[in-house]
Amino acid sequence: FDVGPLRCSLSRIQDGWWRYSNDPAGGAPSFDFHPDVDDEALLEGGCNFLQSDPASPFVQNAVVQRWRDGAHFSLRGRVLTKLTDAGKESELIPDAPAYVEALWDVFGLNLPEAAALWPRILARHEEVVQSQTEGSD
């Protein structure tokens, strides 16, 4: 099925389990679930990990996403991406004022205090770029 510019699928895999497969341009590649598994403690543990564990990508990175006008917008660290049926466009946010401006203009978030995150966002960006460079050698 299509969700705007993203192509996703839902398929049965085995023993009542299902797999959601995300578009390669999306976030997580896939996840499996079973409609009869409703372990609240397991769900709570997963939520706690994503929200507070230092290894969580949502703790390591500032992430904002939004659908608007048939396009998917994401801001991951200092990379702003717009995904449409025509393709993918990305731009590097240059500084803290532009970061705060993008939060408002693209996502409707009035968060001037987010400028204080900029040094950590820059440091994380450099860390990710360096690890990608080292991985390609």
mmCIF file of C-alpha atoms in Angstrom:
data_model
loop_
_atom_site.group_PDB
_atom_site.id
_atom_site.type_symbol
_atom_site.label_atom_id
_atom_site.label_comp_id
_atom_site.label_asym_id
_atom_site.label_seq_id
_atom_site.Cartn_x
_atom_site.Cartn_y
_atom_site.Cartn_z
ATOM 1 C CA PHE A 1 0.000 0.000 0.000
ATOM 2 C CA ASP A 2 1.034 3.570 -0.544
ATOM 3 C CA VAL A 3 1.136 6.254 2.108
ATOM 4 C CA GLY A 4 1.800 9.375 0.107
ATOM 5 C CA PRO A 5 5.239 8.901 -1.443
ATOM 6 C CA LEU A 6 6.065 5.922 0.805
ATOM 7 C CA ARG A 7 5.490 2.352 -0.392
ATOM 8 C CA CYS A 8 4.737 0.030 2.515
ATOM 9 C CA SER A 9 3.487 -3.530 2.867
ATOM 10 C CA LEU A 10 1.802 -5.725 5.431
ATOM 11 C CA SER A 11 2.196 -9.483 5.091
ATOM 12 C CA ARG A 12 1.518 -12.651 7.073
ATOM 13 C CA ILE A 13 4.745 -14.434 7.935
ATOM 14 C CA GLN A 14 4.072 -17.457 10.190
ATOM 15 C CA ASP A 15 2.104 -18.711 13.186
ATOM 16 C CA GLY A 16 -0.245 -15.713 13.166
ATOM 17 C CA TRP A 17 2.581 -13.151 13.012
ATOM 18 C CA TRP A 18 2.514 -10.192 10.640
ATOM 19 C CA ARG A 19 5.326 -8.085 9.189
ATOM 20 C CA TYR A 20 5.079 -4.395 8.376
ATOM 21 C CA SER A 21 7.742 -3.480 5.805
ATOM 22 C CA ASN A 22 8.540 0.193 5.521
ATOM 23 C CA ASP A 23 9.656 2.076 2.448
ATOM 24 C CA PRO A 24 13.485 2.204 2.237
ATOM 25 C CA ALA A 25 13.215 6.013 2.412
ATOM 26 C CA GLY A 26 11.258 5.731 5.674
ATOM 27 C CA GLY A 27 12.460 5.031 9.193
ATOM 28 C CA ALA A 28 12.756 1.508 10.575
ATOM 29 C CA PRO A 29 12.918 -1.095 7.775
ATOM 30 C CA SER A 30 10.338 -3.462 9.288
ATOM 31 C CA PHE A 31 8.783 -4.816 12.435
ATOM 32 C CA ASP A 32 6.848 -7.965 13.277
ATOM 33 C CA PHE A 33 3.783 -8.220 15.479
ATOM 34 C CA HIS A 34 1.115 -10.678 16.567
ATOM 35 C CA PRO A 35 -2.438 -9.426 17.161
ATOM 36 C CA ASP A 36 -2.851 -11.675 20.220
ATOM 37 C CA VAL A 37 0.313 -10.528 21.990
ATOM 38 C CA ASP A 38 -0.722 -7.776 24.363
ATOM 39 C CA ASP A 39 1.928 -7.794 27.060
ATOM 40 C CA GLU A 40 1.668 -4.304 28.586
ATOM 41 C CA ALA A 41 4.940 -4.719 30.499
ATOM 42 C CA LEU A 42 6.776 -5.592 27.285
ATOM 43 C CA LEU A 43 5.264 -2.590 25.504
ATOM 44 C CA GLU A 44 6.091 -0.303 28.420
ATOM 45 C CA GLY A 45 9.681 -1.565 28.458
ATOM 46 C CA GLY A 46 10.038 -0.847 24.746
ATOM 47 C CA CYS A 47 8.574 2.634 25.169
ATOM 48 C CA ASN A 48 10.874 3.372 28.113
ATOM 49 C CA PHE A 49 13.889 2.258 26.074
ATOM 50 C CA LEU A 50 12.980 4.484 23.130
ATOM 51 C CA GLN A 51 12.297 7.491 25.372
ATOM 52 C CA SER A 52 15.179 7.318 27.830
ATOM 53 C CA ASP A 53 17.934 4.780 27.072
ATOM 54 C CA PRO A 54 21.230 6.327 25.892
ATOM 55 C CA ALA A 55 21.337 3.696 23.095
ATOM 56 C CA SER A 56 17.938 4.774 21.731
ATOM 57 C CA PRO A 57 18.075 6.614 18.400
ATOM 58 C CA PHE A 58 15.429 8.988 19.785
ATOM 59 C CA VAL A 59 17.698 9.922 22.702
ATOM 60 C CA GLN A 60 20.813 10.178 20.540
ATOM 61 C CA ASN A 61 19.151 12.318 17.870
ATOM 62 C CA ALA A 62 16.682 15.169 17.717
ATOM 63 C CA VAL A 63 13.883 13.839 15.475
ATOM 64 C CA VAL A 64 10.727 15.570 14.221
ATOM 65 C CA GLN A 65 8.415 14.213 11.510
ATOM 66 C CA ARG A 66 5.255 15.478 9.867
ATOM 67 C CA TRP A 67 2.995 14.833 6.919
ATOM 68 C CA ARG A 68 1.900 17.997 5.118
ATOM 69 C CA ASP A 69 0.464 18.646 1.663
ATOM 70 C CA GLY A 70 1.137 15.080 0.466
ATOM 71 C CA ALA A 71 4.775 15.194 1.556
ATOM 72 C CA HIS A 72 6.622 13.599 4.459
ATOM 73 C CA PHE A 73 9.003 15.966 6.242
ATOM 74 C CA SER A 74 11.619 14.807 8.715
ATOM 75 C CA LEU A 75 14.254 16.662 10.664
ATOM 76 C CA ARG A 76 16.887 14.305 12.050
ATOM 77 C CA GLY A 77 19.569 16.269 13.768
ATOM 78 C CA ARG A 78 20.507 18.967 11.283
ATOM 79 C CA VAL A 79 19.244 17.175 8.153
ATOM 80 C CA LEU A 80 15.852 18.331 6.873
ATOM 81 C CA THR A 81 14.304 15.928 4.352
ATOM 82 C CA LYS A 82 11.209 16.284 2.199
ATOM 83 C CA LEU A 83 9.890 13.108 0.574
ATOM 84 C CA THR A 84 7.291 13.402 -2.201
ATOM 85 C CA ASP A 85 6.159 11.335 -5.175
ATOM 86 C CA ALA A 86 8.712 13.313 -7.212
ATOM 87 C CA GLY A 87 11.604 12.190 -5.006
ATOM 88 C CA LYS A 88 13.655 13.050 -1.968
ATOM 89 C CA GLU A 89 15.220 16.424 -1.164
ATOM 90 C CA SER A 90 17.545 16.978 1.785
ATOM 91 C CA GLU A 91 19.246 20.055 3.127
ATOM 92 C CA LEU A 92 21.697 20.667 5.934
ATOM 93 C CA ILE A 93 20.507 23.166 8.540
ATOM 94 C CA PRO A 94 23.403 25.639 8.922
ATOM 95 C CA ASP A 95 22.959 27.034 12.434
ATOM 96 C CA ALA A 96 20.797 27.283 15.553
ATOM 97 C CA PRO A 97 18.579 30.150 14.294
ATOM 98 C CA ALA A 98 17.829 28.216 11.084
ATOM 99 C CA TYR A 99 17.068 25.114 13.178
ATOM 100 C CA VAL A 100 14.517 27.014 15.270
ATOM 101 C CA GLU A 101 13.099 28.561 12.090
ATOM 102 C CA ALA A 102 12.683 25.108 10.458
ATOM 103 C CA LEU A 103 10.913 23.802 13.551
ATOM 104 C CA TRP A 104 8.393 26.619 13.166
ATOM 105 C CA ASP A 105 8.100 26.901 9.372
ATOM 106 C CA VAL A 106 7.956 23.187 8.553
ATOM 107 C CA PHE A 107 6.587 21.578 11.711
ATOM 108 C CA GLY A 108 4.595 24.366 13.355
ATOM 109 C CA LEU A 109 6.630 24.073 16.562
ATOM 110 C CA ASN A 110 7.396 27.323 18.353
ATOM 111 C CA LEU A 111 10.455 26.189 20.309
ATOM 112 C CA PRO A 112 13.050 28.962 20.559
ATOM 113 C CA GLU A 113 14.595 27.056 23.465
ATOM 114 C CA ALA A 114 15.597 24.322 20.971
ATOM 115 C CA ALA A 115 18.536 26.554 19.997
ATOM 116 C CA ALA A 116 20.222 25.338 23.193
ATOM 117 C CA LEU A 117 20.333 21.832 21.655
ATOM 118 C CA TRP A 118 22.394 23.012 18.695
ATOM 119 C CA PRO A 119 25.876 22.152 20.095
ATOM 120 C CA ARG A 120 24.724 18.571 20.804
ATOM 121 C CA ILE A 121 23.043 18.319 17.389
ATOM 122 C CA LEU A 122 26.273 19.419 15.672
ATOM 123 C CA ALA A 123 28.381 17.002 17.715
ATOM 124 C CA ARG A 124 26.055 14.094 16.937
ATOM 125 C CA HIS A 125 26.027 15.007 13.232
ATOM 126 C CA GLU A 126 29.834 14.939 13.110
ATOM 127 C CA GLU A 127 29.850 11.610 14.962
ATOM 128 C CA VAL A 128 27.407 10.055 12.468
ATOM 129 C CA VAL A 129 29.268 11.444 9.437
ATOM 130 C CA GLN A 130 32.587 10.156 10.784
ATOM 131 C CA SER A 131 31.191 6.675 11.487
ATOM 132 C CA GLN A 132 29.738 6.535 7.946
ATOM 133 C CA THR A 133 33.081 7.628 6.494
ATOM 134 C CA GLU A 134 34.984 5.022 8.503
ATOM 135 C CA GLY A 135 32.470 2.361 7.499
ATOM 136 C CA SER A 136 32.980 3.078 3.796
ATOM 137 C CA ASP A 137 36.789 2.744 3.893
#
